Coordinates of C-alpha atoms in Angstrom, one line a residue:
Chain M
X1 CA -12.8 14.1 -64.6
X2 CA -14.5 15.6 -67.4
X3 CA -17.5 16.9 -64.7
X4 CA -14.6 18.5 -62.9
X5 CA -13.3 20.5 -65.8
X6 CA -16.9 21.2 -66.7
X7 CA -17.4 22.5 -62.9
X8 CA -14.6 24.6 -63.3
X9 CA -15.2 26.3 -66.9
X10 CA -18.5 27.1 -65.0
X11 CA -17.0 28.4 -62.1
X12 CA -14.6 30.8 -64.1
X13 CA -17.3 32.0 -66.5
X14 CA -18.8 33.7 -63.2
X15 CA -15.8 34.8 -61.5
X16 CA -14.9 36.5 -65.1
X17 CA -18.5 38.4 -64.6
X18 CA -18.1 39.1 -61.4
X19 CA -14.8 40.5 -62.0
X20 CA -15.8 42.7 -64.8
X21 CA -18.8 43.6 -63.4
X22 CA -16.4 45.5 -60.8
X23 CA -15.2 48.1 -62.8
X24 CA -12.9 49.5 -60.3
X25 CA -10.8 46.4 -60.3
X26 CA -11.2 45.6 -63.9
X27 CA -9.8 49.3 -64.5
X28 CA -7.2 49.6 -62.1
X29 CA -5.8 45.9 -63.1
X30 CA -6.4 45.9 -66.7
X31 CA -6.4 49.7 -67.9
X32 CA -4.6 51.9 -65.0
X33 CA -0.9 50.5 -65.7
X34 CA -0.4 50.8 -69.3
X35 CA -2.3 54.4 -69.1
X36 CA 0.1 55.1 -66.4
X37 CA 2.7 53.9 -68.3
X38 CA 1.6 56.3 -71.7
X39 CA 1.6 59.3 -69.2
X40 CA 4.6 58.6 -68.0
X41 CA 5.9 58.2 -72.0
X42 CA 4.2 61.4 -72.6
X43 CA 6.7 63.0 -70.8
X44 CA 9.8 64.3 -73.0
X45 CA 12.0 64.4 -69.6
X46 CA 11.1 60.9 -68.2
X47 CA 12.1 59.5 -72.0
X48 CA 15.8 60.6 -71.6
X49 CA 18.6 58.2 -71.0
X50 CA 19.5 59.1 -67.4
X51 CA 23.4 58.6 -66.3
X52 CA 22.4 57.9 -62.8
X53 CA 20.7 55.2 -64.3
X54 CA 23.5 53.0 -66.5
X55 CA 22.3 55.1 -69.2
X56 CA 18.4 53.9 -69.1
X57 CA 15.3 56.6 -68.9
X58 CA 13.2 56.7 -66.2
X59 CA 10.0 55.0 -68.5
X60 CA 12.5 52.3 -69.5
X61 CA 13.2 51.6 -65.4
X62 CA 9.3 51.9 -65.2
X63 CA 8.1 49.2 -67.9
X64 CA 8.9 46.3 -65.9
X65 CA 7.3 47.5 -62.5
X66 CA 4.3 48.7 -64.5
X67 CA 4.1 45.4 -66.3
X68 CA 3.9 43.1 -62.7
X69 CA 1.9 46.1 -61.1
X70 CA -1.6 44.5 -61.9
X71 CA -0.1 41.0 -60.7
X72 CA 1.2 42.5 -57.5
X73 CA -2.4 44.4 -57.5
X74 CA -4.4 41.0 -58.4
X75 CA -2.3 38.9 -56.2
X76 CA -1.9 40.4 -53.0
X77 CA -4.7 42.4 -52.7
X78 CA -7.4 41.4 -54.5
X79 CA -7.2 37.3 -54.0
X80 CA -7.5 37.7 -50.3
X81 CA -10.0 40.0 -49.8
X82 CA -12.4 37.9 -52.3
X83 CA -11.5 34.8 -50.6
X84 CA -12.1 36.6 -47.3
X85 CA -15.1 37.8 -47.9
X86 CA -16.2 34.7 -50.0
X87 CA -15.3 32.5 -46.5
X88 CA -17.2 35.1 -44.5
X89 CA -20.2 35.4 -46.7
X90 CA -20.4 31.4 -46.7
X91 CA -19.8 30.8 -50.4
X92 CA -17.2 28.9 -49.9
X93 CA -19.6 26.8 -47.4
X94 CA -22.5 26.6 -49.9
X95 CA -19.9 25.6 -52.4
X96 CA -19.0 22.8 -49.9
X97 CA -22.2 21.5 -49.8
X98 CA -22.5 20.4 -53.1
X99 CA -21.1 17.5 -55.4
X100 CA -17.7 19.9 -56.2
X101 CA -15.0 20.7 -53.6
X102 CA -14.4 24.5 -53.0
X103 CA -10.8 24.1 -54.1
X104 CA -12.3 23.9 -57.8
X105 CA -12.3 27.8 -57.2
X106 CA -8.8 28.2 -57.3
X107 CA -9.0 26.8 -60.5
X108 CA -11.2 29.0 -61.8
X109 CA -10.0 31.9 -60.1
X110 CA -5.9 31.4 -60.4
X111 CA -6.2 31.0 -63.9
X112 CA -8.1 33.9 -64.2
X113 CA -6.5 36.1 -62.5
X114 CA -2.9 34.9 -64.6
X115 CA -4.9 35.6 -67.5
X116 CA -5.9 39.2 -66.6
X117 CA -2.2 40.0 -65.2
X118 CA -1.1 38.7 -68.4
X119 CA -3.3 40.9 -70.6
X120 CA -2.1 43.9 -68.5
X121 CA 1.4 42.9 -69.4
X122 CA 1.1 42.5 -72.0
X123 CA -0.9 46.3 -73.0
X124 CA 2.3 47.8 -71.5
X125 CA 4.9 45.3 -73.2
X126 CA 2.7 46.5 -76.5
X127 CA 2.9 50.1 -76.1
X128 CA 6.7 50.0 -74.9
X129 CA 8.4 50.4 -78.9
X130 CA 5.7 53.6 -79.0
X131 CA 7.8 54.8 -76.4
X132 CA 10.7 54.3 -77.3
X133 CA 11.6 51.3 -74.7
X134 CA 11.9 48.5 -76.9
X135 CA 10.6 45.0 -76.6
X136 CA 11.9 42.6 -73.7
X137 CA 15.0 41.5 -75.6
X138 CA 15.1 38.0 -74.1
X139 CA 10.9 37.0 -74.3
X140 CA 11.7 33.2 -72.8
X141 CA 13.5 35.0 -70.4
X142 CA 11.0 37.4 -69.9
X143 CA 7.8 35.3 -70.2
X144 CA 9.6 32.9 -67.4
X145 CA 10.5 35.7 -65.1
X146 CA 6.1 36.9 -65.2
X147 CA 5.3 33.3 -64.6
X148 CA 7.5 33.0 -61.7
X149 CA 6.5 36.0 -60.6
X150 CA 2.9 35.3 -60.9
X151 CA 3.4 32.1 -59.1
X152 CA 4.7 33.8 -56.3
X153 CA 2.5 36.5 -56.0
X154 CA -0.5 34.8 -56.2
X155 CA 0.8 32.0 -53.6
X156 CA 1.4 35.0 -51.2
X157 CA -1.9 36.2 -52.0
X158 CA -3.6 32.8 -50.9
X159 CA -1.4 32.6 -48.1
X160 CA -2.6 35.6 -46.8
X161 CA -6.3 34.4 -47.6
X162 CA -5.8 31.6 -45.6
X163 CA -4.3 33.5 -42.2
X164 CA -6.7 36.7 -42.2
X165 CA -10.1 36.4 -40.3
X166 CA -12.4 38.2 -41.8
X167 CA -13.3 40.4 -44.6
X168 CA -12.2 43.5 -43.5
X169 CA -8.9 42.3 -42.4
X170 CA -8.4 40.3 -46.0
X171 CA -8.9 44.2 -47.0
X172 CA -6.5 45.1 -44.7
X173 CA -3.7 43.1 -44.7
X174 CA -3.9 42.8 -48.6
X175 CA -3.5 46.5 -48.8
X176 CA -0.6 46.6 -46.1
X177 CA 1.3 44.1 -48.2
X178 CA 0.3 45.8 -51.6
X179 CA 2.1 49.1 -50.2
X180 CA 5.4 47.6 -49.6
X181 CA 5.8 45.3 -52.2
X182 CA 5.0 48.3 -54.8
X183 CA 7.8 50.2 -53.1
X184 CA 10.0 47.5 -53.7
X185 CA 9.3 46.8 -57.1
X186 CA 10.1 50.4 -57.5
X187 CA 6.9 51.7 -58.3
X188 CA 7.6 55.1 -56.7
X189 CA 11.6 55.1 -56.3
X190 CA 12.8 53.0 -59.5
X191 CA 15.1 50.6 -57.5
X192 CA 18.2 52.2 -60.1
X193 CA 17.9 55.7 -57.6
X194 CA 17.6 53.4 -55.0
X195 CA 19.7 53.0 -51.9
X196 CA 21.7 49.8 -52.7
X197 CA 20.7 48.3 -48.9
X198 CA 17.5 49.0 -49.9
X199 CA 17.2 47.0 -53.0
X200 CA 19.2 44.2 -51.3
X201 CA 16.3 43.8 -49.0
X202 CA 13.8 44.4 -52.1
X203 CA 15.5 41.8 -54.0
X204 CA 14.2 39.4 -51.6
X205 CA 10.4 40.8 -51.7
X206 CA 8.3 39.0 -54.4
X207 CA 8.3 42.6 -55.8
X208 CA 11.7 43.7 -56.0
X209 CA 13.0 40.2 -57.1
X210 CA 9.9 40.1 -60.2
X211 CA 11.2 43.8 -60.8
X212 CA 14.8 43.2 -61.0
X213 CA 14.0 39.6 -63.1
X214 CA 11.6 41.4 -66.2
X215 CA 14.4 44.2 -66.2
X216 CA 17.3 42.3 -66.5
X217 CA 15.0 40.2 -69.3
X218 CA 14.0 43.4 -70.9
X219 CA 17.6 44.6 -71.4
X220 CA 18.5 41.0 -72.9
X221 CA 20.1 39.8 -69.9
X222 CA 19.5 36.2 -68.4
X223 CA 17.8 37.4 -64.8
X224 CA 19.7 36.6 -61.9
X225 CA 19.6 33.5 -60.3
X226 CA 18.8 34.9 -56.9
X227 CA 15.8 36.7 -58.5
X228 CA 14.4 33.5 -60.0
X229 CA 15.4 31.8 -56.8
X230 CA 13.4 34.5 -54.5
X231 CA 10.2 33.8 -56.7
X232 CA 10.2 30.3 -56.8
X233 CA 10.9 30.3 -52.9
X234 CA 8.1 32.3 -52.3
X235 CA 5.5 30.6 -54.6
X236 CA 6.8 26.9 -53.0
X237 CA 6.6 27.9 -49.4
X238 CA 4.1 30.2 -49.4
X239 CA 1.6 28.0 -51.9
X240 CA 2.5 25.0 -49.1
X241 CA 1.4 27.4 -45.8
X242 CA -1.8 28.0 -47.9
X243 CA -2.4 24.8 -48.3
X244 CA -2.1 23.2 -45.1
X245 CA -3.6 26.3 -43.2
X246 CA -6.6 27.4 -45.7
X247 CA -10.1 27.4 -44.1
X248 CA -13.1 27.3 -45.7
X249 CA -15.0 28.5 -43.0
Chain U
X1 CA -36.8 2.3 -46.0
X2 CA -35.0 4.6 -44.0
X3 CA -33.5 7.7 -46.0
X4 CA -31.1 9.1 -43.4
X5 CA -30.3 6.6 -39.9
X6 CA -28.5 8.5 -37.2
X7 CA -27.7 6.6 -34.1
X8 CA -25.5 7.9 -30.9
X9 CA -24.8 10.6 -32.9
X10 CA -22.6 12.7 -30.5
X11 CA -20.2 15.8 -31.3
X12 CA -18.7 18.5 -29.5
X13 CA -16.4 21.6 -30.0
X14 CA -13.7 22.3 -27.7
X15 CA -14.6 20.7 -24.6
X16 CA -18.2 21.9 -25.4
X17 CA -20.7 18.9 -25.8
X18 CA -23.3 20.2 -28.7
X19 CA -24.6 16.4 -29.2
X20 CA -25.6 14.2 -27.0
X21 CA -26.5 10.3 -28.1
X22 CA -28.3 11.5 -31.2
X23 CA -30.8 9.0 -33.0
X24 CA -33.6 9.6 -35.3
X25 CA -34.7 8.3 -38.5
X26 CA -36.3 9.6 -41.7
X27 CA -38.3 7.4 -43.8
X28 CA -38.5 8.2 -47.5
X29 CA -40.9 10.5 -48.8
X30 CA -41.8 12.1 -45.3
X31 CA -40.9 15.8 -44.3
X32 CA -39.2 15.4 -41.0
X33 CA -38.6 18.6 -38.5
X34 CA -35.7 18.8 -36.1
X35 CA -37.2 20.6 -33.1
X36 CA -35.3 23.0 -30.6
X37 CA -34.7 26.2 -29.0
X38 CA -31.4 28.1 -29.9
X39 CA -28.5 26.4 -29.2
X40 CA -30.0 22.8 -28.8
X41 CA -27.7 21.5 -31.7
X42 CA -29.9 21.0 -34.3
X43 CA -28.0 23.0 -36.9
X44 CA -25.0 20.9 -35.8
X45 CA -27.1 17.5 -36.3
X46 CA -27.8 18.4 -40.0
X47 CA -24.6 19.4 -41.1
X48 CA -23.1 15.9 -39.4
X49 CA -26.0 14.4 -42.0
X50 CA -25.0 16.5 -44.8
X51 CA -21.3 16.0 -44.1
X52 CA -19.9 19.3 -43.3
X53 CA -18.9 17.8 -40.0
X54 CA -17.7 14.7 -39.1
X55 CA -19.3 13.5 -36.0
X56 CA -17.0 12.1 -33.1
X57 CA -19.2 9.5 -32.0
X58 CA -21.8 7.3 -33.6
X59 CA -23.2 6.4 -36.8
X60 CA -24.5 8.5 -39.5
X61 CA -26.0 7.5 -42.7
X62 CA -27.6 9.2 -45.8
X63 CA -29.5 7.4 -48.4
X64 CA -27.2 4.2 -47.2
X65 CA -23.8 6.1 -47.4
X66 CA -21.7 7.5 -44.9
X67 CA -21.6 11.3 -45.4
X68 CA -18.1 12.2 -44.8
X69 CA -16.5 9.4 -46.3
X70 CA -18.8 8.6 -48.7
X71 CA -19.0 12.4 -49.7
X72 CA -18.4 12.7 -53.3
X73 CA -21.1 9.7 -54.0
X74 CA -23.7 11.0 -51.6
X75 CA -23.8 15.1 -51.9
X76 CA -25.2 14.6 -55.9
X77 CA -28.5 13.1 -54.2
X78 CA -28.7 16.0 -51.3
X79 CA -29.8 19.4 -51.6
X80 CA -28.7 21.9 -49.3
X81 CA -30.2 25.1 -47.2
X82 CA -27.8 26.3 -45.0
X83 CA -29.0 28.6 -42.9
X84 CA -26.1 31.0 -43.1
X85 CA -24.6 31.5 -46.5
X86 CA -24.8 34.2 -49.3
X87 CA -23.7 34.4 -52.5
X88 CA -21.5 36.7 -54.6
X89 CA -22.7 39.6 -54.2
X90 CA -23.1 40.7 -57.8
X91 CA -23.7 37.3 -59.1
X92 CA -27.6 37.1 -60.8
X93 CA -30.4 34.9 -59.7
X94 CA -30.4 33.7 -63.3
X95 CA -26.1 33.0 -63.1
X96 CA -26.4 31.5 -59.7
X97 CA -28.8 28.9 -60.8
X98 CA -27.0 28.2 -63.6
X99 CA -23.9 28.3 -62.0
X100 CA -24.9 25.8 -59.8
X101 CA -27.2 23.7 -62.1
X102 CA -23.5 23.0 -64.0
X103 CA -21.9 21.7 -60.5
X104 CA -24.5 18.6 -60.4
X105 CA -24.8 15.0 -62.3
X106 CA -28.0 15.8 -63.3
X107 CA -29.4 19.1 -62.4
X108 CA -33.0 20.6 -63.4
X109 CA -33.4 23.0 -65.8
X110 CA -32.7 26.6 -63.9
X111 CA -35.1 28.3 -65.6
X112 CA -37.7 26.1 -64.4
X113 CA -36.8 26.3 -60.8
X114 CA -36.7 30.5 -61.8
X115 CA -40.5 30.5 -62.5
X116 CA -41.4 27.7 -59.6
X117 CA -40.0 29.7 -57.7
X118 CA -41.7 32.8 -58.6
X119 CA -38.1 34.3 -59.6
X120 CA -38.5 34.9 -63.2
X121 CA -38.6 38.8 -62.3
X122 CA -35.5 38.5 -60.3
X123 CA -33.2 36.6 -62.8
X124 CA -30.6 39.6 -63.7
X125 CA -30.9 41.0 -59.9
X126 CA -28.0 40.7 -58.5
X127 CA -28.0 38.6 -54.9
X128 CA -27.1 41.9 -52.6
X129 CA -30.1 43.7 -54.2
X130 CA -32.5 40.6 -53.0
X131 CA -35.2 41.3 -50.5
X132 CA -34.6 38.5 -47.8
X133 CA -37.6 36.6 -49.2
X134 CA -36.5 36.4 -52.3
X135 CA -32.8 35.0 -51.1
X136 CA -34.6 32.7 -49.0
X137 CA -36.6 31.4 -52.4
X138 CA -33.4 31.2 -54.3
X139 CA -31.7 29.0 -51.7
X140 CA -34.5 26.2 -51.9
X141 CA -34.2 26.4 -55.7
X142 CA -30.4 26.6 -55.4
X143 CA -30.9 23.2 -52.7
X144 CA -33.4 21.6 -55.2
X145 CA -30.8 22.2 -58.3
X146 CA -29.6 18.8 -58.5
X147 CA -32.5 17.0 -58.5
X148 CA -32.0 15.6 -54.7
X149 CA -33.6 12.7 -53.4
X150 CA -33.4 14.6 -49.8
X151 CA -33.5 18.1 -49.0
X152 CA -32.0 19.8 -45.4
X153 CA -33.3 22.9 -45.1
X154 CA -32.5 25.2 -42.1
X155 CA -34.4 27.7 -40.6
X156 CA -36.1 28.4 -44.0
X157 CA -38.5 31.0 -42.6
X158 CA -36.9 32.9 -40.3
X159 CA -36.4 36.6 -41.8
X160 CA -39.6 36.4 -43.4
X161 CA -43.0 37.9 -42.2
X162 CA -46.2 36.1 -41.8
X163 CA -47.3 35.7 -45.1
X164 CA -43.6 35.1 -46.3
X165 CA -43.8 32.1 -44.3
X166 CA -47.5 30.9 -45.7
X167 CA -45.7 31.0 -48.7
X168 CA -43.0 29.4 -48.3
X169 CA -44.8 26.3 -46.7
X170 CA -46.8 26.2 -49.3
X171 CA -43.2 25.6 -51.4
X172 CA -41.8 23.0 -49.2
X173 CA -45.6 20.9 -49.4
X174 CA -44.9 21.2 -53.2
X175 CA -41.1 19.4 -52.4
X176 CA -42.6 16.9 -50.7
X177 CA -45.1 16.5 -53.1
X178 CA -42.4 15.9 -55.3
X179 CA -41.5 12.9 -53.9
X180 CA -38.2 14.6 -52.3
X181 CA -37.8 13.8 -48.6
X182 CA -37.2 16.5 -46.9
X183 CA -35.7 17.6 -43.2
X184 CA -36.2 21.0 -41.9
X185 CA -34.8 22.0 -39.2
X186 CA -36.8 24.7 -37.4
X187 CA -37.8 26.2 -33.9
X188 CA -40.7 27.0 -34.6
X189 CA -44.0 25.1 -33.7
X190 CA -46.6 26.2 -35.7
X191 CA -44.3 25.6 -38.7
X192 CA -43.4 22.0 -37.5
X193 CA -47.1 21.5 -36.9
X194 CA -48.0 22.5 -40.4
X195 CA -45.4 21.2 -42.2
X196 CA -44.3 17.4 -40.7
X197 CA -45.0 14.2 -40.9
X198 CA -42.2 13.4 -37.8
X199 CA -40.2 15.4 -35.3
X200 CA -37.7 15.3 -33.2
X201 CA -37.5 17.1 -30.1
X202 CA -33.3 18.4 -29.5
X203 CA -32.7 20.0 -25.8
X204 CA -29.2 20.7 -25.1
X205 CA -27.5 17.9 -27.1
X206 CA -30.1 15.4 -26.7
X207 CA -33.2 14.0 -28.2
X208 CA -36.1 14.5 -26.0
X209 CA -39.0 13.2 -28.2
X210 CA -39.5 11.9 -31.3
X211 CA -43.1 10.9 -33.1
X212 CA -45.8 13.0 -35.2
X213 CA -46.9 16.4 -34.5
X214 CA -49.7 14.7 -32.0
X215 CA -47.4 12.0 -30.4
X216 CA -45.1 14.5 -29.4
X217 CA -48.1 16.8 -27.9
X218 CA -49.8 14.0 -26.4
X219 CA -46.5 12.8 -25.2
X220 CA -45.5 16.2 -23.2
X221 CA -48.9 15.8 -21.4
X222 CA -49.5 19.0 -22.2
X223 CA -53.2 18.9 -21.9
X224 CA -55.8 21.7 -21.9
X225 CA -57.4 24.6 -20.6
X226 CA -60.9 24.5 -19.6
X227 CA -62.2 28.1 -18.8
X228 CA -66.0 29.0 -17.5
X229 CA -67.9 31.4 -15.5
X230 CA -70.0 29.7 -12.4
X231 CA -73.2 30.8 -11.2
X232 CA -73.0 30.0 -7.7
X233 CA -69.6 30.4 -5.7
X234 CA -67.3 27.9 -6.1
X235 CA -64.0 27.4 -4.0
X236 CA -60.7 27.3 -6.5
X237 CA -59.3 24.7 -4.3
X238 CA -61.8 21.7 -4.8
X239 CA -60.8 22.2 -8.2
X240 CA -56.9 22.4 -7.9
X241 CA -57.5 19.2 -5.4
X242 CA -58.8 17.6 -8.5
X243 CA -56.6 14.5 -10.6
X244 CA -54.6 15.8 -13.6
X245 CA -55.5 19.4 -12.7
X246 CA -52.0 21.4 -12.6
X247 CA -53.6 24.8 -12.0
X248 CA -56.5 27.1 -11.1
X249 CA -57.0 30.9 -12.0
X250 CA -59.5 33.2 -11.2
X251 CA -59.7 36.2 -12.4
X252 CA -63.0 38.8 -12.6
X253 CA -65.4 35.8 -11.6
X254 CA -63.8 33.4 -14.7
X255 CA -61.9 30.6 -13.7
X256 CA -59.7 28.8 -16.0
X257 CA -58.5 25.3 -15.3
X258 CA -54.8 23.1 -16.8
X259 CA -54.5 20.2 -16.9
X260 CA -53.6 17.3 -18.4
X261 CA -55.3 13.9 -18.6
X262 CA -59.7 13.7 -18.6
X263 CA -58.9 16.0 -16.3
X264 CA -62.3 18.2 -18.3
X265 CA -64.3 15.4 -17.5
X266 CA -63.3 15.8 -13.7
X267 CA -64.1 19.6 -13.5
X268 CA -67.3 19.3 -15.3
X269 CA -68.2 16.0 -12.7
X270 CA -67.4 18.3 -10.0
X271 CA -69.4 21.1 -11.5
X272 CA -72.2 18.3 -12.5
X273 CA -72.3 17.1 -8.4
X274 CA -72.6 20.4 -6.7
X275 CA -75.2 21.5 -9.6
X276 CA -72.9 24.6 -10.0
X277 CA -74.5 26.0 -13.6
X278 CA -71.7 27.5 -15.6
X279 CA -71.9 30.0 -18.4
X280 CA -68.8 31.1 -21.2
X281 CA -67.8 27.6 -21.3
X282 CA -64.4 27.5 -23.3
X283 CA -61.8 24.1 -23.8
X284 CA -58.6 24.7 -25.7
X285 CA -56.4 21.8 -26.6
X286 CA -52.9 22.7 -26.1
X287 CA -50.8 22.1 -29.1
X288 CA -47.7 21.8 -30.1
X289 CA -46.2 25.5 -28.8
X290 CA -47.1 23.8 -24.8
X291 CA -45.5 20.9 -25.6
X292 CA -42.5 22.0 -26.9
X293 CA -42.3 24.4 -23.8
X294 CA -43.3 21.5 -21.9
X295 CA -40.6 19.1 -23.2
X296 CA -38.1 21.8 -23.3
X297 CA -38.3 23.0 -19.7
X298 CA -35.3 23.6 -17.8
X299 CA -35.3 23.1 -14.1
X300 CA -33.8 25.9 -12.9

């Protein structure tokens, strides 16, 4: 037991270095959103409470999206093209080898990746009163909403380690699902100016329904129970289909 | 006492047979090879020992333990070569070693293994910027981590040039010397010649010979060659006619003799009767590469 957890702190102070030592990732995940978001702030225009939009401005429709954006970023993308490559490279076979399962990975790796969504998060929840958007009004509410979120995400994510083949297509299909599931969170349309089919079809995207949940959290609302639903559906079924159908080689 | 007991050891994938009715065993302190072309299975035979694959038939065992079952009790006391694997690409020589050093009961000190190793230079290089010599190096350290009472090492010489290799057997003598038993799996002779105490000969699936470096050549019959140049004219076929002789060549006025057996002392009888004087006498023992190709020859 106590080797286990020593395995794993060991395992997650090198992932952390690795995933520093990337900067591209490290910025995009950790700096990119709330820098997006100040730009976005910057703008007089964008900081005007829009009709069209029950009476929210376009950076208060954009603080939840930016806030999952590194999750969505971390989770889809970035988990299955390490584990891709990892399984293609053989580290997950070396790791096989010795006295520690390869599964202590995850351990190290989900938790780290939770803890660098989180610190994105929370940048952009930090710089949201500069800009006039408040804090989330309901935090429980809110912090529940980014957990389920992250659960669901990063189960997709492993899911989608576990199905593609190689490197290249954990690269691939990581950025094909990225794509999408930004567009349903809103990150280019906010889901207010939105078709209404089209956010009934994002609401049940891991995107659209962690969008809709940190808004509704952010205004003070209790998010909707088919949100909370769609998150906890996708990290139970798709964190099971990883499971039974991960490879390690 | 043996350190690793296989016996009918067969597996296959699909409805490919890759092992055939394995057996071999490894005593402790010895550095035995596992001998094949490509493709013979030995890569397969290992991994059934180290317990990445479970075998379908037969027994396996490791230091007394079964090594699937008995995984989490057996792979603290094996180290590990695999003969594809790489690392994180920006992880350090220095962070890998430690890295792994924390994933063992009770692992060396890394920075030892870094100057045994001759790596000291490399510890802040990241693995992608390794030459392959120097991955190869880091992989024996990385298998020698948790202070193992066997190593399996796989193909440990392959990318490396000629004086790579020298090297490197110089490393795995200093295992041995250790006291670590080690297996190394390998195809090729000179390496298996230098380096082993016992082999085992793997052809398609199956064991075809198993003893020391000399059993095994003295078991293929792979004799010699026995080359001269007579004085007087001498007719290829009296020799060729001769026991244990398996061929005659003669080329520019030299004629060189195979064969197997005291089949020398029959040429140089012959010679001896006919009082054929010979000059550029020449005998070469054939060694391990003959036998291999011996025991390892397809009829096709």
């Amino acid at each position: 037991m106590n080797r286990t957890a020593h395995a794993v702190r060991r395992l997650a102070v090198a992932e952390t270095r690795l995933f520093l030592r990337d900067p591209m990732t490290a910025f995009f995940t950790l700096l990119f959103p709330v820098a997006l978001f100040g730009v976005l702030g910057s703008v007089p225009a964008l900081r005007k409470a829009s009709p069209d939009a029950h009476g929210l401005s376009t950076v208060q429709l954009y603080a939840p999206i930016l806030a999952v954006l590194a999750l969505m970023m971390l989770g889809l993308n970035g988990l299955p093209s390490l584990l891709a490559t990892y399984r293609e490279r053989g580290v997950l076979r070396r790791m096989s080898a010795s006295p520690v399962r390869p599964a202590l990975l995850f351990g190290a790796l989900l938790p780290l990746y939770l803890g660098i969504a989180t610190v994105s998060m929370l940048l952009v929840t930090a710089l949201a009163p500069v800009l006039g958007v408040g804090l989330p009004r309901s935090p429980a509410a809110f912090a529940l909403a980014f957990l389920l979120a992250a659960a669901a995400m990063l189960s997709v994510g492993l899911l989608l380690a576990a199905v593609v083949p190689s490197a290249k297509a954990g690269n691939a299909v990581g950025a094909l699902a990225l794509f999408p599931m930004m567009f349903f969170s809103g990150l280019w349309l906010p889901r207010e100016f939105a078709p209404a089919v089209l956010n009934r079809i994002g609401d049940l995207t891991p995107g659209g329904a962690a969008a809709q949940a940190l808004q509704d959290s952010w205004d003070g609302r209790f998010p909707h129970a088919v949100a909370l639903l769609t998150l906890a559906a996708y990290a139970l079924l798709a964190g099971a289909a990883a499971a039974r159908l991960f490879r390690w080689e | 006492m043996a350190v690793i007991e296989v016996a009918g050891l067969g597996k296959s994938y699909g409805r490919r047979q890759v092992l055939e009715d394995v057996s071999f065993r490894v005593e402790r302190g010895e550095v035995f090879g596992l001998l094949g072309p490509n493709g013979a299975g030995k890569t397969t035979a290992v991994e059934c020992c180290e317990g990445l694959r479970r075998a379908d038939a037969g027994t396996v065992r490791v230091l007394g333990l079964d090594p699937v079952r008995d995984a989490r009790r057996l792979r603290p006391r094996i180290g590990v070569q695999l003969q594809q694997a790489q690392l994180q690409g920006a992880l350090r020589v220095g962070e890998a070693l430690e890295l792994y050093a924390g994933l063992y009961p009770d692992p060396r000190d890394w920075r030892e293994l870094l100057d045994e190793w001759g790596l000291a230079d490399q510890s802040r290089t990241p693995f992608d910027r390794l030459s392959g010599g120097q991955r190869q190096r880091l992989f024996v350290a990385l298998a020698l981590i948790g202070n193992p009472e066997v190593a399996f090492l796989d193909e440990l010489t392959t990318a490396l040039d000629p004086q790579g290799r020298r090297d490197t057997w110089e490393l795995v003598r200093r295992i041995r010397d250790n006291g670590v038993t080690v297996v190394l799996v390998s195809h090729f002779m000179d390496e298996v010649e230098a380096l082993c105490d016992r082999a085992a000969v793997l052809d398609g699936g199956r064991i075809v010979a198993t003893g020391t470096p000399a059993e095994l050549v003295a078991r293929s019959g792979a004799g010699g060659t026995l080359g001269f140049r007579p004085t007087a004219p001498l007719d290829p076929a009296r020799l060729a006619a001769l026991p244990g002789v398996t061929s005659v060549e003669e080329r520019g006025g030299r004629i060189e003799v195979t064969g197997t057996g005291d089949f020398a002392d029959r040429v140089t009888g012959l010679l001896a009767r006919e009082g054929i004087v010979v000059t550029g006498l020449r005998i070469r023992e054939h060694g391990l590469d003959e036998a291999y190709l011996a025991l390892t020859r397809h009829d096709s």
